[in-house]
PDB file of C-alpha atoms in Angstrom:
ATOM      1  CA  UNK A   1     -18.646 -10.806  -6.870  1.00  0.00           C
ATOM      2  CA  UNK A   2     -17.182  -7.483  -7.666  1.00  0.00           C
ATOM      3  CA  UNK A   3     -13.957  -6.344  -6.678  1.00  0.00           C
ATOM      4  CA  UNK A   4     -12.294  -2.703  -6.620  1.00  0.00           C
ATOM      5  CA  UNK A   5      -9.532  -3.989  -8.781  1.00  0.00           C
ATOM      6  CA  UNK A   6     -12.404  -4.947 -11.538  1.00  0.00           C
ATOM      7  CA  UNK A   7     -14.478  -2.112 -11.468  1.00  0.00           C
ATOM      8  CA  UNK A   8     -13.499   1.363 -13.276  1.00  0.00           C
ATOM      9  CA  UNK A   9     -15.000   3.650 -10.687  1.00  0.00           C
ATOM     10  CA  UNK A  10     -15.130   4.125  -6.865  1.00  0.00           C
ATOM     11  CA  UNK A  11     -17.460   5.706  -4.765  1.00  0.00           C
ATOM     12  CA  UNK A  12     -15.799   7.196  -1.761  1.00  0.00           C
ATOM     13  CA  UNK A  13     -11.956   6.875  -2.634  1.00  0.00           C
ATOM     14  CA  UNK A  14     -11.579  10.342  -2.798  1.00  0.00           C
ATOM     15  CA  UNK A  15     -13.322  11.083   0.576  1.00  0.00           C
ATOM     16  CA  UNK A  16     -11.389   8.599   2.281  1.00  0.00           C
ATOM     17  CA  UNK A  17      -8.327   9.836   0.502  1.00  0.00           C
ATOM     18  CA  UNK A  18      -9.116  13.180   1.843  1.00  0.00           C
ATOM     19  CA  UNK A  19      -9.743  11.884   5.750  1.00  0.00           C
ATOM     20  CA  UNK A  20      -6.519  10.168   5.602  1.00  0.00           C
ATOM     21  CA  UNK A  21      -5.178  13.336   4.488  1.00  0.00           C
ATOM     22  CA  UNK A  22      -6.395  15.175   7.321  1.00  0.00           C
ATOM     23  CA  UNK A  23      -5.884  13.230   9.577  1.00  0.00           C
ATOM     24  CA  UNK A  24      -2.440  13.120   8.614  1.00  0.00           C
ATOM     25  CA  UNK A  25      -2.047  17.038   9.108  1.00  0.00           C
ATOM     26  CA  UNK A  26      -3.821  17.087  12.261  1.00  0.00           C
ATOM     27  CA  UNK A  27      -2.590  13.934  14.070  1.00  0.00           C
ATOM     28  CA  UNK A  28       0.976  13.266  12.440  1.00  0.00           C
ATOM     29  CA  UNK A  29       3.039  13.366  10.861  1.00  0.00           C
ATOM     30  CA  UNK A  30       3.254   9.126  11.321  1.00  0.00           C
ATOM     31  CA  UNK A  31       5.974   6.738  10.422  1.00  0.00           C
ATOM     32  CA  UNK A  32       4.257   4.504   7.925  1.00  0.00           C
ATOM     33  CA  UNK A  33       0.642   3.982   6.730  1.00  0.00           C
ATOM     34  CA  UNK A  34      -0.408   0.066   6.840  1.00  0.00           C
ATOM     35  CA  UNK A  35      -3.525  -1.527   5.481  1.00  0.00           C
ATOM     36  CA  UNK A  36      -5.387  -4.411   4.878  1.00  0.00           C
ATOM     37  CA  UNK A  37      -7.610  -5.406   1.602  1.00  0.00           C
ATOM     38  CA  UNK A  38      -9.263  -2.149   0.534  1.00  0.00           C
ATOM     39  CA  UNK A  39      -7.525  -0.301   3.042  1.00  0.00           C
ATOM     40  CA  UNK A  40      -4.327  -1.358   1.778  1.00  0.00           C
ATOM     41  CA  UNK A  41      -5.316  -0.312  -1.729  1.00  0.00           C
ATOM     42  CA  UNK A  42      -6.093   2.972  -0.029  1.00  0.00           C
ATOM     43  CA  UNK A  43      -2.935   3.246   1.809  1.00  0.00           C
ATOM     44  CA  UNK A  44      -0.925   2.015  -1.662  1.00  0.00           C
ATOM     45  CA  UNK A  45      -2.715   5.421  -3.006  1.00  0.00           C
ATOM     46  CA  UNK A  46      -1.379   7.156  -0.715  1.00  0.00           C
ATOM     47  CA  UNK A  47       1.567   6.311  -1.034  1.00  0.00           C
ATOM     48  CA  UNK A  48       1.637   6.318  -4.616  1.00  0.00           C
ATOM     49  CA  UNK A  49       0.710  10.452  -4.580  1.00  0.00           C
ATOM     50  CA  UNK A  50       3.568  10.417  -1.731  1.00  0.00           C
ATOM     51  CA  UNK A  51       5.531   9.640  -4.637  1.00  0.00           C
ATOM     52  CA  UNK A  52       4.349  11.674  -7.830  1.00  0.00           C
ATOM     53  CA  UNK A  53       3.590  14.578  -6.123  1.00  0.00           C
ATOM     54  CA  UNK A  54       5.982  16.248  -3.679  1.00  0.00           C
ATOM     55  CA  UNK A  55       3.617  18.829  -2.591  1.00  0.00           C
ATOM     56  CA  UNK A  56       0.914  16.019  -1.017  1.00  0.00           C
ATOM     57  CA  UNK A  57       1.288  16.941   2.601  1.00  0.00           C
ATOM     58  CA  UNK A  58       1.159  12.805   3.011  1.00  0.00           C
ATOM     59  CA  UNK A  59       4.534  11.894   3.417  1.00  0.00           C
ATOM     60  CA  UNK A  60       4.714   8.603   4.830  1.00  0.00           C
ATOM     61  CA  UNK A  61       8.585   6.608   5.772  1.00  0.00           C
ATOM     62  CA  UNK A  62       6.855   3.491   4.406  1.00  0.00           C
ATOM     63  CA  UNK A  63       4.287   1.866   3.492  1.00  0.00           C
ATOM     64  CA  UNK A  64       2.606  -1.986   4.343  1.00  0.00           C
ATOM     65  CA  UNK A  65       0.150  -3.261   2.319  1.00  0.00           C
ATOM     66  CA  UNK A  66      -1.448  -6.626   3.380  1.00  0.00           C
ATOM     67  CA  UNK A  67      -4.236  -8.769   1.061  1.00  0.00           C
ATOM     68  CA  UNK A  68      -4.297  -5.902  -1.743  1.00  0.00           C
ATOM     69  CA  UNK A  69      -5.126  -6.028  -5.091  1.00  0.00           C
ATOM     70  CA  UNK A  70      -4.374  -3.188  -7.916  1.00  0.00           C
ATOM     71  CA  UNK A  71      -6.981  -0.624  -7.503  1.00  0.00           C
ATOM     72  CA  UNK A  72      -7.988  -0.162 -11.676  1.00  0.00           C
ATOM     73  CA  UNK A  73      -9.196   3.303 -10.820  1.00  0.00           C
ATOM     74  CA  UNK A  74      -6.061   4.638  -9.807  1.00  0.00           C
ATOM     75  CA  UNK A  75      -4.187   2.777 -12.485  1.00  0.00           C
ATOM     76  CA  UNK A  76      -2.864   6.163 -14.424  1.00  0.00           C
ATOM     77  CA  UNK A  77      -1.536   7.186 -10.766  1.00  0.00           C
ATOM     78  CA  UNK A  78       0.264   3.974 -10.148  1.00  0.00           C
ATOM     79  CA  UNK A  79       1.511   3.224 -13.402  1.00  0.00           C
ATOM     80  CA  UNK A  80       3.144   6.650 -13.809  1.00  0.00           C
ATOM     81  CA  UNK A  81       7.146   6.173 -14.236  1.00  0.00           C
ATOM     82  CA  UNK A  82       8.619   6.558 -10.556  1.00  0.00           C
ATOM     83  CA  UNK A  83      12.268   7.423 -11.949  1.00  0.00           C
ATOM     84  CA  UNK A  84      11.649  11.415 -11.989  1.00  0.00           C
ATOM     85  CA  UNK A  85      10.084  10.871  -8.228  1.00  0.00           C
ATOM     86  CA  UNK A  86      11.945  13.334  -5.162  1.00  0.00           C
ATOM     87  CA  UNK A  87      13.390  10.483  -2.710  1.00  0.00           C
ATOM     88  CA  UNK A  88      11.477   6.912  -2.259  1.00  0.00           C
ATOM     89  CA  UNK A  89       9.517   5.099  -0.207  1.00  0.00           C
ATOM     90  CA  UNK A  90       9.875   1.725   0.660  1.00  0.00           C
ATOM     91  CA  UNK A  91       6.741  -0.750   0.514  1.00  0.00           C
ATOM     92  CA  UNK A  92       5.778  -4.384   1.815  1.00  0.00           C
ATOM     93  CA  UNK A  93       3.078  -6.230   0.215  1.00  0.00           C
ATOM     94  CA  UNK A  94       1.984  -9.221   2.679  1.00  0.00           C
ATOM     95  CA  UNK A  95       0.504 -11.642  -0.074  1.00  0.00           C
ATOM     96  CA  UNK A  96      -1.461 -14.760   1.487  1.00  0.00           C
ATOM     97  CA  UNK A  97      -1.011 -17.875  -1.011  1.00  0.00           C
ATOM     98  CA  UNK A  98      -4.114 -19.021  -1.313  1.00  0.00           C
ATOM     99  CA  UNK A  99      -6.074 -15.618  -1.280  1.00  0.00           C
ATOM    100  CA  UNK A 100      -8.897 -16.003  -3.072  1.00  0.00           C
ATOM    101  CA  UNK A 101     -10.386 -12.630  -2.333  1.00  0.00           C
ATOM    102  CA  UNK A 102      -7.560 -10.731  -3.996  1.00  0.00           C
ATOM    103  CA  UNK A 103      -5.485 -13.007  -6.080  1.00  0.00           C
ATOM    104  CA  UNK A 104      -1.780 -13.125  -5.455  1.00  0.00           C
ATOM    105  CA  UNK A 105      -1.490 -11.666  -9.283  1.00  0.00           C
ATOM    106  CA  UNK A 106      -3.547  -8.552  -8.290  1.00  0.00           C
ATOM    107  CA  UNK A 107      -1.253  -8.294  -5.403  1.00  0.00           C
ATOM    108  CA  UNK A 108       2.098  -8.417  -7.789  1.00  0.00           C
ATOM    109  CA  UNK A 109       0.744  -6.171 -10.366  1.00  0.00           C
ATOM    110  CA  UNK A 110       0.702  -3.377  -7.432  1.00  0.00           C
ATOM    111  CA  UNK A 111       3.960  -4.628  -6.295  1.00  0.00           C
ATOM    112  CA  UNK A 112       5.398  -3.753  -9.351  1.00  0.00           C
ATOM    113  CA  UNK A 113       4.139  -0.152  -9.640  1.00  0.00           C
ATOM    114  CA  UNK A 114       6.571   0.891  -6.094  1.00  0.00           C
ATOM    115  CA  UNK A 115      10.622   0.513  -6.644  1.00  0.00           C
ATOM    116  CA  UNK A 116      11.155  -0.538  -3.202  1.00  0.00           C
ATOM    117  CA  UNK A 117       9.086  -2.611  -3.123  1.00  0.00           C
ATOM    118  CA  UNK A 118       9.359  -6.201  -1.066  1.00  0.00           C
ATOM    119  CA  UNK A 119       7.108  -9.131  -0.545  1.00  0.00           C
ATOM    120  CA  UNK A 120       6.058 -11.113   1.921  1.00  0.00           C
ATOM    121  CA  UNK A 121       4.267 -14.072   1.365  1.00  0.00           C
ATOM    122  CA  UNK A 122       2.286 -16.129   3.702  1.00  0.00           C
ATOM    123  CA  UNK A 123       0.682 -19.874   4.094  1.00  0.00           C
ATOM    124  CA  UNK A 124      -2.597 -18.540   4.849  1.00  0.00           C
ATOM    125  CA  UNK A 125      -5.651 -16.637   2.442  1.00  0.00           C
ATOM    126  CA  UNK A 126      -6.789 -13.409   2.600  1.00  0.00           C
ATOM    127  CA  UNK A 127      -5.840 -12.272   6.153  1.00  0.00           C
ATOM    128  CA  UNK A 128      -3.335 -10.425   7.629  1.00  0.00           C
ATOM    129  CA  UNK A 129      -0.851 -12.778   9.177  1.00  0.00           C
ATOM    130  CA  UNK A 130      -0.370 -13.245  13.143  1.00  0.00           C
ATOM    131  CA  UNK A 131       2.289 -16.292  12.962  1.00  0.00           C
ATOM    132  CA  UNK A 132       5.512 -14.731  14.891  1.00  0.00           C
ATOM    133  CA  UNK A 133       7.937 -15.502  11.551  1.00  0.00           C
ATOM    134  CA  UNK A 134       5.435 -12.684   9.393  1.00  0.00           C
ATOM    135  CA  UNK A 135       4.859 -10.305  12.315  1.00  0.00           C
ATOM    136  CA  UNK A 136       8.891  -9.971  13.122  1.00  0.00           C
ATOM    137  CA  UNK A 137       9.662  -9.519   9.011  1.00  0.00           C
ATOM    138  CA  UNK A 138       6.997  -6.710   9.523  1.00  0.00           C
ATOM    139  CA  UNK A 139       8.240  -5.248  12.038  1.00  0.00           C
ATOM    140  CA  UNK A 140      12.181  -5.907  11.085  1.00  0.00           C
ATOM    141  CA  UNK A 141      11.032  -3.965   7.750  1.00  0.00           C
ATOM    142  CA  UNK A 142       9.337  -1.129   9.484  1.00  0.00           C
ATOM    143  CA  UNK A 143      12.329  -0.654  11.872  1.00  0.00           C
ATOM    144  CA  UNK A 144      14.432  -0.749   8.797  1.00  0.00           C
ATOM    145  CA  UNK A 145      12.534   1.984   6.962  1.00  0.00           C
ATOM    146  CA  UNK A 146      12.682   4.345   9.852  1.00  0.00           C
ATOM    147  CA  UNK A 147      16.600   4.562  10.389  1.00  0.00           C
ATOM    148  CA  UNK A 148      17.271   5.584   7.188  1.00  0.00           C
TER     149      UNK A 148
END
C-alpha cells in the first residue's frame, strides 16, 4: 500500500490547496482548520504556508490535525526554520496508538515541524476519537487558541 507520506509527488494537492484557499476568502475568515488522515496533512499545509508566508490570505487561529502522517512532498515547506515566522499558530495532532494506517512516528515527525505544537494521543487506531475525555481536550484546546 502506498501512502502520501511515501510517495514524492501528489496529484491534486495543489488544487485542493487552492479550494481551501478560496473557500477561505469567500466563506471566512474561520477560527481553525481541522482534518483527518489526508485531510489533516492538507490542513497541516495550510497551516504550515500560514506560517512561512505572511501574505497567504489563509490565516487560520489554529490548527487540529487527527490520524496524519508527514506529507514527503511538502517536506521543504514544513521543514523550513519557523523562528523568522510573523506570530504563531498553535497545532494539535490527535495520534491513535495503534494506527496502522499512519504510524504514530509519521504523526511525530509532523509534530515536530509546528512550535506549538501539542499531542493528543488516543487508545484507538486510525480514527478520529469520539470518547468524551479526547473530544473535551479538543475542544478545551480550540477554546484556548481563540482567546488569545
Amino acid at each position: 500500500m502506498e501512502c502520501l507520506w511515501m510517495v514524492v509527488g501528489v496529484s491534486g494537492a495543489e488544487e485542493s490547496l487552492e479550494l481551501v484557499k478560496r473557500l477561505w476568502e469567500r466563506d471566512g475568515p474561520f477560527d481553525g482548520i481541522m482534518g483527518f488522515s489526508q485531510g489533516a496533512m492538507l490542513a497541516a499545509v495550510v497551516v504550515a504556508k500560514a506560517l512561512s508566508d505572511e501574505d497567504y490570505s489563509v490565516r487560520p487561529r489554529f490548527g487540529v490535525f487527527c490520524g496524519a502522517a508527514f506529507p514527503l512532498p511538502f517536506a521543504t515547506l514544513l521543514e523550513e526554520p519557523r523562528e523568522e515566522c510573523s506570530g504563531s499558530i498553535p497545532t494539535l495532532h490527535v495520534m491513535g496508538k495503534t494506527d496502522q494506517i499512519n504510524p504514530p512516528q509519521q504523526g511525530n515527525k509532523l509534530a515536530d515541524c509546528f512550535p506549538e505544537a501539542k499531542i493528543l494521543w488516543h487508545e484507538g487506531a486510525h480514527t478520529v476519537p469520539s470518547d468524551s475525555v479526547s473530544i473535551e481536550a479538543v475542544v478545551s484546546f480550540c477554546k484556548i487558541a481563540c482567546s488569545d
